[in-house]
mmCIF file of C-alpha atoms in Angstrom:
data_model
loop_
_atom_site.group_PDB
_atom_site.id
_atom_site.type_symbol
_atom_site.label_atom_id
_atom_site.label_comp_id
_atom_site.label_asym_id
_atom_site.label_seq_id
_atom_site.Cartn_x
_atom_site.Cartn_y
_atom_site.Cartn_z
ATOM 1 C CA UNK A 23 -41.452 42.955 64.074
ATOM 2 C CA UNK A 24 -44.518 43.484 66.239
ATOM 3 C CA UNK A 25 -46.049 46.863 67.446
ATOM 4 C CA UNK A 26 -44.772 45.430 71.241
ATOM 5 C CA UNK A 27 -42.473 48.594 72.119
ATOM 6 C CA UNK A 28 -40.649 45.804 75.251
ATOM 7 C CA UNK A 29 -36.968 47.443 75.652
ATOM 8 C CA UNK A 30 -34.864 50.069 73.681
ATOM 9 C CA UNK A 31 -32.140 48.309 71.145
ATOM 10 C CA UNK A 32 -29.027 50.173 69.627
ATOM 11 C CA UNK A 33 -29.071 49.845 66.228
ATOM 12 C CA UNK A 34 -26.394 51.081 63.678
ATOM 13 C CA UNK A 35 -27.196 52.208 59.944
ATOM 14 C CA UNK A 36 -25.191 54.512 57.822
ATOM 15 C CA UNK A 37 -23.230 54.922 60.731
ATOM 16 C CA UNK A 38 -25.816 56.510 63.047
ATOM 17 C CA UNK A 39 -28.049 54.942 65.917
ATOM 18 C CA UNK A 40 -31.011 54.238 67.372
ATOM 19 C CA UNK A 41 -32.859 53.518 69.645
ATOM 20 C CA UNK A 42 -35.331 51.283 68.080
ATOM 21 C CA UNK A 43 -37.965 49.331 70.996
ATOM 22 C CA UNK A 44 -37.982 45.330 70.399
ATOM 23 C CA UNK A 45 -39.818 42.805 71.994
ATOM 24 C CA UNK A 46 -38.045 40.672 74.642
ATOM 25 C CA UNK A 47 -36.623 38.097 72.064
ATOM 26 C CA UNK A 48 -36.975 39.582 68.550
ATOM 27 C CA UNK A 49 -32.840 40.881 69.187
ATOM 28 C CA UNK A 50 -31.741 38.920 66.352
ATOM 29 C CA UNK A 51 -34.735 39.356 64.072
ATOM 30 C CA UNK A 52 -33.767 43.190 64.730
ATOM 31 C CA UNK A 53 -30.009 43.162 63.607
ATOM 32 C CA UNK A 54 -30.511 41.343 60.720
ATOM 33 C CA UNK A 55 -32.871 43.985 59.390
ATOM 34 C CA UNK A 56 -31.252 46.969 60.296
ATOM 35 C CA UNK A 57 -27.836 44.368 58.741
ATOM 36 C CA UNK A 58 -29.816 44.324 55.508
ATOM 37 C CA UNK A 59 -31.068 47.538 55.767
ATOM 38 C CA UNK A 60 -27.646 49.202 56.464
ATOM 39 C CA UNK A 61 -26.636 47.279 53.884
ATOM 40 C CA UNK A 62 -29.316 48.253 50.972
ATOM 41 C CA UNK A 63 -28.688 51.716 52.092
ATOM 42 C CA UNK A 64 -24.818 51.453 51.167
ATOM 43 C CA UNK A 65 -25.372 50.714 47.668
ATOM 44 C CA UNK A 66 -27.880 53.000 46.236
ATOM 45 C CA UNK A 67 -25.952 55.794 48.337
ATOM 46 C CA UNK A 68 -22.359 53.823 46.778
ATOM 47 C CA UNK A 69 -24.056 53.832 43.157
ATOM 48 C CA UNK A 70 -23.727 57.397 43.509
ATOM 49 C CA UNK A 71 -27.256 58.597 42.295
ATOM 50 C CA UNK A 72 -29.156 59.851 45.219
ATOM 51 C CA UNK A 73 -27.322 62.166 47.680
ATOM 52 C CA UNK A 74 -28.486 63.483 51.207
ATOM 53 C CA UNK A 75 -29.424 60.141 53.947
ATOM 54 C CA UNK A 76 -32.775 61.009 53.230
ATOM 55 C CA UNK A 77 -33.812 60.873 49.730
ATOM 56 C CA UNK A 78 -30.846 57.525 50.311
ATOM 57 C CA UNK A 79 -33.873 55.759 52.972
ATOM 58 C CA UNK A 80 -36.820 56.767 50.466
ATOM 59 C CA UNK A 81 -35.187 55.407 47.407
ATOM 60 C CA UNK A 82 -34.126 52.063 49.502
ATOM 61 C CA UNK A 83 -37.630 52.115 51.373
ATOM 62 C CA UNK A 84 -39.567 52.028 47.195
ATOM 63 C CA UNK A 85 -37.288 49.152 46.418
ATOM 64 C CA UNK A 86 -37.444 47.304 49.371
ATOM 65 C CA UNK A 87 -41.003 47.450 48.319
ATOM 66 C CA UNK A 88 -40.930 47.134 45.243
ATOM 67 C CA UNK A 89 -38.825 43.302 45.445
ATOM 68 C CA UNK A 90 -41.409 43.052 48.376
ATOM 69 C CA UNK A 91 -44.674 43.262 46.980
ATOM 70 C CA UNK A 92 -42.991 41.388 43.569
ATOM 71 C CA UNK A 93 -42.259 38.251 46.075
ATOM 72 C CA UNK A 94 -45.208 38.408 47.063
ATOM 73 C CA UNK A 95 -46.818 38.549 43.573
ATOM 74 C CA UNK A 96 -44.976 35.331 42.806
ATOM 75 C CA UNK A 97 -45.551 34.093 46.096
ATOM 76 C CA UNK A 98 -49.100 33.683 44.890
ATOM 77 C CA UNK A 99 -48.642 32.297 41.322
ATOM 78 C CA UNK A 100 -47.626 29.432 42.707
ATOM 79 C CA UNK A 101 -49.461 29.044 45.502
ATOM 80 C CA UNK A 102 -52.516 29.698 42.166
ATOM 81 C CA UNK A 103 -50.291 26.559 40.475
ATOM 82 C CA UNK A 104 -49.789 24.296 42.496
ATOM 83 C CA UNK A 105 -54.325 24.762 43.826
ATOM 84 C CA UNK A 106 -54.821 23.864 39.667
ATOM 85 C CA UNK A 107 -52.363 20.677 39.935
ATOM 86 C CA UNK A 108 -53.666 19.103 43.070
ATOM 87 C CA UNK A 109 -57.899 20.182 41.805
ATOM 88 C CA UNK A 110 -56.376 18.081 38.121
ATOM 89 C CA UNK A 111 -54.716 15.445 39.963
ATOM 90 C CA UNK A 112 -57.855 14.819 42.382
ATOM 91 C CA UNK A 113 -60.221 15.367 38.960
ATOM 92 C CA UNK A 114 -57.575 12.505 37.351
ATOM 93 C CA UNK A 115 -58.556 10.255 40.560
ATOM 94 C CA UNK A 116 -61.783 10.799 40.586
ATOM 95 C CA UNK A 117 -63.107 9.666 37.074
ATOM 96 C CA UNK A 118 -60.570 6.655 36.876
ATOM 97 C CA UNK A 119 -62.987 3.658 36.308
ATOM 98 C CA UNK A 120 -62.987 1.542 40.204
ATOM 99 C CA UNK A 121 -59.728 -1.214 39.439
ATOM 100 C CA UNK A 122 -57.374 0.882 37.515
ATOM 101 C CA UNK A 123 -54.177 1.993 38.722
#
């Protein structure tokens, strides 16, 4: 979601309605994000370990931040691994004498 407010869209999270600025054409993304957040917040609340909407929101934000950082680290590792493999392929093709497959 960008910072371009566009127009206001009503979303519902934990049975509370919020009006959110949303760029034209990004409503579907906003609704999917809101549904995902609602689901995650309900999971935290239903686990019974956190009380209060604000605390549920903070715990959910921490969990989602942790997941995001783990995914970014995994993607970085995957990218580095792919680059290493490509580099090895390039090196091995440059080393082969002409006429060998």
